[in-house]
């Protein structure tokens, strides 16, 4: 039996369910990353890669604001990612005092492979759902994303500042582009 999530009481029931799903996704993500990744990065470093994927050429200060992290922490994360060959730093064309950060081709490849593995893991799970459940999942995720983007909290800042808008599936199970660069266009 499905709990009634309408009304104010639904907030209390929905939050633990969402938390449980997020924890399951973390297990799926880390299992795939740990098994196949030649150079795994921490979850904080992965957030840096996601932000740079959506905002190529930002500086350390802006990256720190988006992440909500101290400049020294952001600098160390970028040092590590640069040492792995995942990001590139270059002098800003507008200010000699700033560095611009970009994903390297190796960083782009890492993210592409990681996303492919994650999508495969999700597809395996989602294939076991009924069409009605998939449609409800997509509807719920659209609503969740809209709530995050319209809120004033730290999650909204990350979502808006990172400019990372992955494709969200439509109710029929096909992907719909929602602002992320097209991988096919990048490889052309």
mmCIF file of C-alpha atoms in Angstrom:
data_model
loop_
_atom_site.group_PDB
_atom_site.id
_atom_site.type_symbol
_atom_site.label_atom_id
_atom_site.label_comp_id
_atom_site.label_asym_id
_atom_site.label_seq_id
_atom_site.Cartn_x
_atom_site.Cartn_y
_atom_site.Cartn_z
ATOM 1 C CA UNK A 1 0.000 0.000 0.000
ATOM 2 C CA UNK A 2 1.298 3.455 -0.886
ATOM 3 C CA UNK A 3 1.304 6.058 1.875
ATOM 4 C CA UNK A 4 -0.720 9.230 1.310
ATOM 5 C CA UNK A 5 1.904 11.888 0.599
ATOM 6 C CA UNK A 6 -0.529 14.698 -0.149
ATOM 7 C CA UNK A 7 -0.787 17.650 2.173
ATOM 8 C CA UNK A 8 1.698 18.793 4.802
ATOM 9 C CA UNK A 9 2.061 15.328 6.332
ATOM 10 C CA UNK A 10 3.512 14.132 3.034
ATOM 11 C CA UNK A 11 6.624 16.217 3.621
ATOM 12 C CA UNK A 12 7.435 14.225 6.722
ATOM 13 C CA UNK A 13 6.851 10.929 4.910
ATOM 14 C CA UNK A 14 8.671 11.925 1.714
ATOM 15 C CA UNK A 15 11.930 13.120 3.287
ATOM 16 C CA UNK A 16 12.984 9.722 4.725
ATOM 17 C CA UNK A 17 12.042 8.004 1.462
ATOM 18 C CA UNK A 18 14.132 10.441 -0.568
ATOM 19 C CA UNK A 19 17.019 10.019 1.892
ATOM 20 C CA UNK A 20 16.839 6.242 1.515
ATOM 21 C CA UNK A 21 16.877 6.495 -2.280
ATOM 22 C CA UNK A 22 19.842 8.878 -2.203
ATOM 23 C CA UNK A 23 21.741 6.457 0.015
ATOM 24 C CA UNK A 24 21.008 3.622 -2.422
ATOM 25 C CA UNK A 25 22.215 5.783 -5.315
ATOM 26 C CA UNK A 26 25.424 6.574 -3.426
ATOM 27 C CA UNK A 27 26.065 2.856 -3.036
ATOM 28 C CA UNK A 28 25.408 2.295 -6.760
ATOM 29 C CA UNK A 29 27.626 5.234 -7.744
ATOM 30 C CA UNK A 30 30.543 4.286 -5.540
ATOM 31 C CA UNK A 31 30.388 0.579 -6.401
ATOM 32 C CA UNK A 32 30.706 1.334 -10.102
ATOM 33 C CA UNK A 33 33.338 4.007 -9.614
ATOM 34 C CA UNK A 34 35.518 1.943 -7.278
ATOM 35 C CA UNK A 35 35.490 -1.145 -9.496
ATOM 36 C CA UNK A 36 36.291 0.409 -12.866
ATOM 37 C CA UNK A 37 37.910 3.782 -12.266
ATOM 38 C CA UNK A 38 41.647 3.982 -12.963
ATOM 39 C CA UNK A 39 41.932 7.193 -10.926
ATOM 40 C CA UNK A 40 39.010 7.574 -8.536
ATOM 41 C CA UNK A 41 38.298 10.987 -7.146
ATOM 42 C CA UNK A 42 36.575 11.927 -3.923
ATOM 43 C CA UNK A 43 32.948 13.021 -3.966
ATOM 44 C CA UNK A 44 34.088 16.616 -3.353
ATOM 45 C CA UNK A 45 36.474 16.452 -6.302
ATOM 46 C CA UNK A 46 33.718 14.942 -8.410
ATOM 47 C CA UNK A 47 31.523 17.946 -7.574
ATOM 48 C CA UNK A 48 34.332 20.161 -8.903
ATOM 49 C CA UNK A 49 34.350 18.191 -12.161
ATOM 50 C CA UNK A 50 30.571 18.528 -12.486
ATOM 51 C CA UNK A 51 30.723 22.272 -11.916
ATOM 52 C CA UNK A 52 33.534 22.709 -14.442
ATOM 53 C CA UNK A 53 31.619 20.602 -16.954
ATOM 54 C CA UNK A 54 28.784 23.121 -16.776
ATOM 55 C CA UNK A 55 30.856 26.270 -16.303
ATOM 56 C CA UNK A 56 34.134 25.996 -18.194
ATOM 57 C CA UNK A 57 36.522 28.888 -17.561
ATOM 58 C CA UNK A 58 35.388 29.913 -14.061
ATOM 59 C CA UNK A 59 37.925 31.052 -11.504
ATOM 60 C CA UNK A 60 38.756 29.587 -8.094
ATOM 61 C CA UNK A 61 36.743 32.217 -6.208
ATOM 62 C CA UNK A 62 33.581 31.501 -8.194
ATOM 63 C CA UNK A 63 34.118 27.759 -7.898
ATOM 64 C CA UNK A 64 34.454 28.144 -4.124
ATOM 65 C CA UNK A 65 31.214 30.124 -3.975
ATOM 66 C CA UNK A 66 29.337 27.506 -5.986
ATOM 67 C CA UNK A 67 30.691 24.686 -3.818
ATOM 68 C CA UNK A 68 30.316 26.601 -0.565
ATOM 69 C CA UNK A 69 33.927 25.738 0.279
ATOM 70 C CA UNK A 70 36.874 27.680 1.643
ATOM 71 C CA UNK A 71 39.355 28.957 -0.955
ATOM 72 C CA UNK A 72 42.170 26.839 0.492
ATOM 73 C CA UNK A 73 40.070 23.655 0.187
ATOM 74 C CA UNK A 74 39.068 24.476 -3.375
ATOM 75 C CA UNK A 75 42.683 25.184 -4.283
ATOM 76 C CA UNK A 76 43.835 21.818 -2.868
ATOM 77 C CA UNK A 77 41.073 19.947 -4.698
ATOM 78 C CA UNK A 78 42.059 21.659 -7.933
ATOM 79 C CA UNK A 79 45.742 20.864 -7.304
ATOM 80 C CA UNK A 80 44.849 17.165 -6.987
ATOM 81 C CA UNK A 81 42.604 17.192 -10.071
ATOM 82 C CA UNK A 82 45.305 19.004 -12.044
ATOM 83 C CA UNK A 83 47.880 16.413 -10.946
ATOM 84 C CA UNK A 84 45.518 13.677 -12.204
ATOM 85 C CA UNK A 85 45.249 15.511 -15.514
ATOM 86 C CA UNK A 86 41.496 16.092 -15.112
ATOM 87 C CA UNK A 87 41.551 19.898 -15.179
ATOM 88 C CA UNK A 88 43.565 22.607 -16.877
ATOM 89 C CA UNK A 89 44.421 26.033 -15.528
ATOM 90 C CA UNK A 90 45.148 29.030 -17.692
ATOM 91 C CA UNK A 91 45.568 32.742 -17.198
ATOM 92 C CA UNK A 92 42.363 34.677 -17.499
ATOM 93 C CA UNK A 93 41.999 36.782 -20.613
ATOM 94 C CA UNK A 94 40.350 39.523 -18.521
ATOM 95 C CA UNK A 95 42.607 39.592 -15.459
ATOM 96 C CA UNK A 96 46.249 38.596 -15.060
ATOM 97 C CA UNK A 97 45.571 37.866 -11.390
ATOM 98 C CA UNK A 98 43.042 35.116 -12.018
ATOM 99 C CA UNK A 99 43.257 31.595 -13.335
ATOM 100 C CA UNK A 100 40.520 30.035 -15.415
ATOM 101 C CA UNK A 101 39.667 26.403 -14.768
ATOM 102 C CA UNK A 102 38.530 23.957 -17.432
ATOM 103 C CA UNK A 103 38.075 20.239 -17.752
ATOM 104 C CA UNK A 104 40.859 18.608 -19.720
ATOM 105 C CA UNK A 105 40.026 16.028 -22.368
ATOM 106 C CA UNK A 106 40.985 13.386 -19.792
ATOM 107 C CA UNK A 107 38.563 14.950 -17.276
ATOM 108 C CA UNK A 108 35.801 15.025 -19.882
ATOM 109 C CA UNK A 109 36.464 11.363 -20.700
ATOM 110 C CA UNK A 110 36.384 10.431 -17.014
ATOM 111 C CA UNK A 111 33.008 12.115 -16.549
ATOM 112 C CA UNK A 112 31.619 10.600 -19.728
ATOM 113 C CA UNK A 113 32.668 7.088 -18.662
ATOM 114 C CA UNK A 114 31.362 7.628 -15.131
ATOM 115 C CA UNK A 115 28.013 8.878 -16.419
ATOM 116 C CA UNK A 116 27.779 5.946 -18.827
ATOM 117 C CA UNK A 117 28.389 3.449 -15.996
ATOM 118 C CA UNK A 118 25.860 5.212 -13.778
ATOM 119 C CA UNK A 119 23.234 5.349 -16.506
ATOM 120 C CA UNK A 120 23.782 1.644 -17.156
ATOM 121 C CA UNK A 121 23.345 0.820 -13.465
ATOM 122 C CA UNK A 122 20.213 2.966 -13.313
ATOM 123 C CA UNK A 123 18.813 1.449 -16.511
ATOM 124 C CA UNK A 124 19.216 -2.023 -15.029
ATOM 125 C CA UNK A 125 17.194 -0.989 -11.980
ATOM 126 C CA UNK A 126 14.620 1.098 -13.862
ATOM 127 C CA UNK A 127 13.976 -1.721 -16.344
ATOM 128 C CA UNK A 128 12.420 -3.652 -13.477
ATOM 129 C CA UNK A 129 9.837 -0.914 -12.892
ATOM 130 C CA UNK A 130 6.424 -0.760 -14.496
ATOM 131 C CA UNK A 131 5.708 1.994 -17.022
ATOM 132 C CA UNK A 132 3.422 3.661 -14.482
ATOM 133 C CA UNK A 133 6.152 3.632 -11.839
ATOM 134 C CA UNK A 134 8.709 5.032 -14.318
ATOM 135 C CA UNK A 135 6.324 7.851 -15.263
ATOM 136 C CA UNK A 136 5.722 8.616 -11.575
ATOM 137 C CA UNK A 137 9.484 8.608 -10.944
ATOM 138 C CA UNK A 138 10.113 11.079 -13.758
ATOM 139 C CA UNK A 139 7.254 13.320 -12.596
ATOM 140 C CA UNK A 140 8.537 13.228 -9.037
ATOM 141 C CA UNK A 141 12.116 13.997 -10.079
ATOM 142 C CA UNK A 142 10.938 16.962 -12.149
ATOM 143 C CA UNK A 143 9.043 18.274 -9.123
ATOM 144 C CA UNK A 144 12.019 17.669 -6.832
ATOM 145 C CA UNK A 145 14.385 19.510 -9.182
ATOM 146 C CA UNK A 146 11.976 22.442 -9.492
ATOM 147 C CA UNK A 147 11.734 22.671 -5.693
ATOM 148 C CA UNK A 148 15.535 22.658 -5.338
ATOM 149 C CA UNK A 149 15.970 25.316 -7.995
ATOM 150 C CA UNK A 150 13.284 27.568 -6.516
ATOM 151 C CA UNK A 151 14.545 27.324 -2.923
ATOM 152 C CA UNK A 152 16.970 29.780 -1.353
ATOM 153 C CA UNK A 153 19.160 27.209 0.412
ATOM 154 C CA UNK A 154 22.651 25.901 -0.417
ATOM 155 C CA UNK A 155 21.250 23.208 -2.719
ATOM 156 C CA UNK A 156 19.714 25.887 -4.933
ATOM 157 C CA UNK A 157 23.025 27.736 -5.126
ATOM 158 C CA UNK A 158 24.838 24.607 -6.247
ATOM 159 C CA UNK A 159 22.159 23.748 -8.774
ATOM 160 C CA UNK A 160 21.952 27.252 -10.222
ATOM 161 C CA UNK A 161 25.631 28.146 -9.927
ATOM 162 C CA UNK A 162 26.948 24.934 -11.381
ATOM 163 C CA UNK A 163 24.819 25.233 -14.507
ATOM 164 C CA UNK A 164 24.762 21.460 -14.565
ATOM 165 C CA UNK A 165 21.402 20.375 -15.942
ATOM 166 C CA UNK A 166 21.578 16.710 -16.892
ATOM 167 C CA UNK A 167 19.065 15.159 -19.185
ATOM 168 C CA UNK A 168 15.914 14.092 -17.391
ATOM 169 C CA UNK A 169 13.904 11.279 -18.846
ATOM 170 C CA UNK A 170 10.444 11.889 -20.174
ATOM 171 C CA UNK A 171 7.505 9.863 -18.974
ATOM 172 C CA UNK A 172 7.953 7.425 -21.871
ATOM 173 C CA UNK A 173 11.490 6.560 -20.736
ATOM 174 C CA UNK A 174 13.370 8.567 -23.369
ATOM 175 C CA UNK A 175 15.912 11.206 -22.430
ATOM 176 C CA UNK A 176 15.037 14.854 -22.761
ATOM 177 C CA UNK A 177 17.797 17.442 -22.922
ATOM 178 C CA UNK A 178 17.516 20.161 -20.301
ATOM 179 C CA UNK A 179 20.469 22.452 -20.835
ATOM 180 C CA UNK A 180 23.486 20.140 -20.711
ATOM 181 C CA UNK A 181 25.860 20.256 -23.622
ATOM 182 C CA UNK A 182 25.300 17.561 -26.182
ATOM 183 C CA UNK A 183 27.990 14.865 -26.001
ATOM 184 C CA UNK A 184 27.651 14.196 -29.723
ATOM 185 C CA UNK A 185 28.308 17.843 -30.508
ATOM 186 C CA UNK A 186 31.409 17.822 -28.298
ATOM 187 C CA UNK A 187 32.960 14.886 -30.124
ATOM 188 C CA UNK A 188 32.320 16.413 -33.555
#
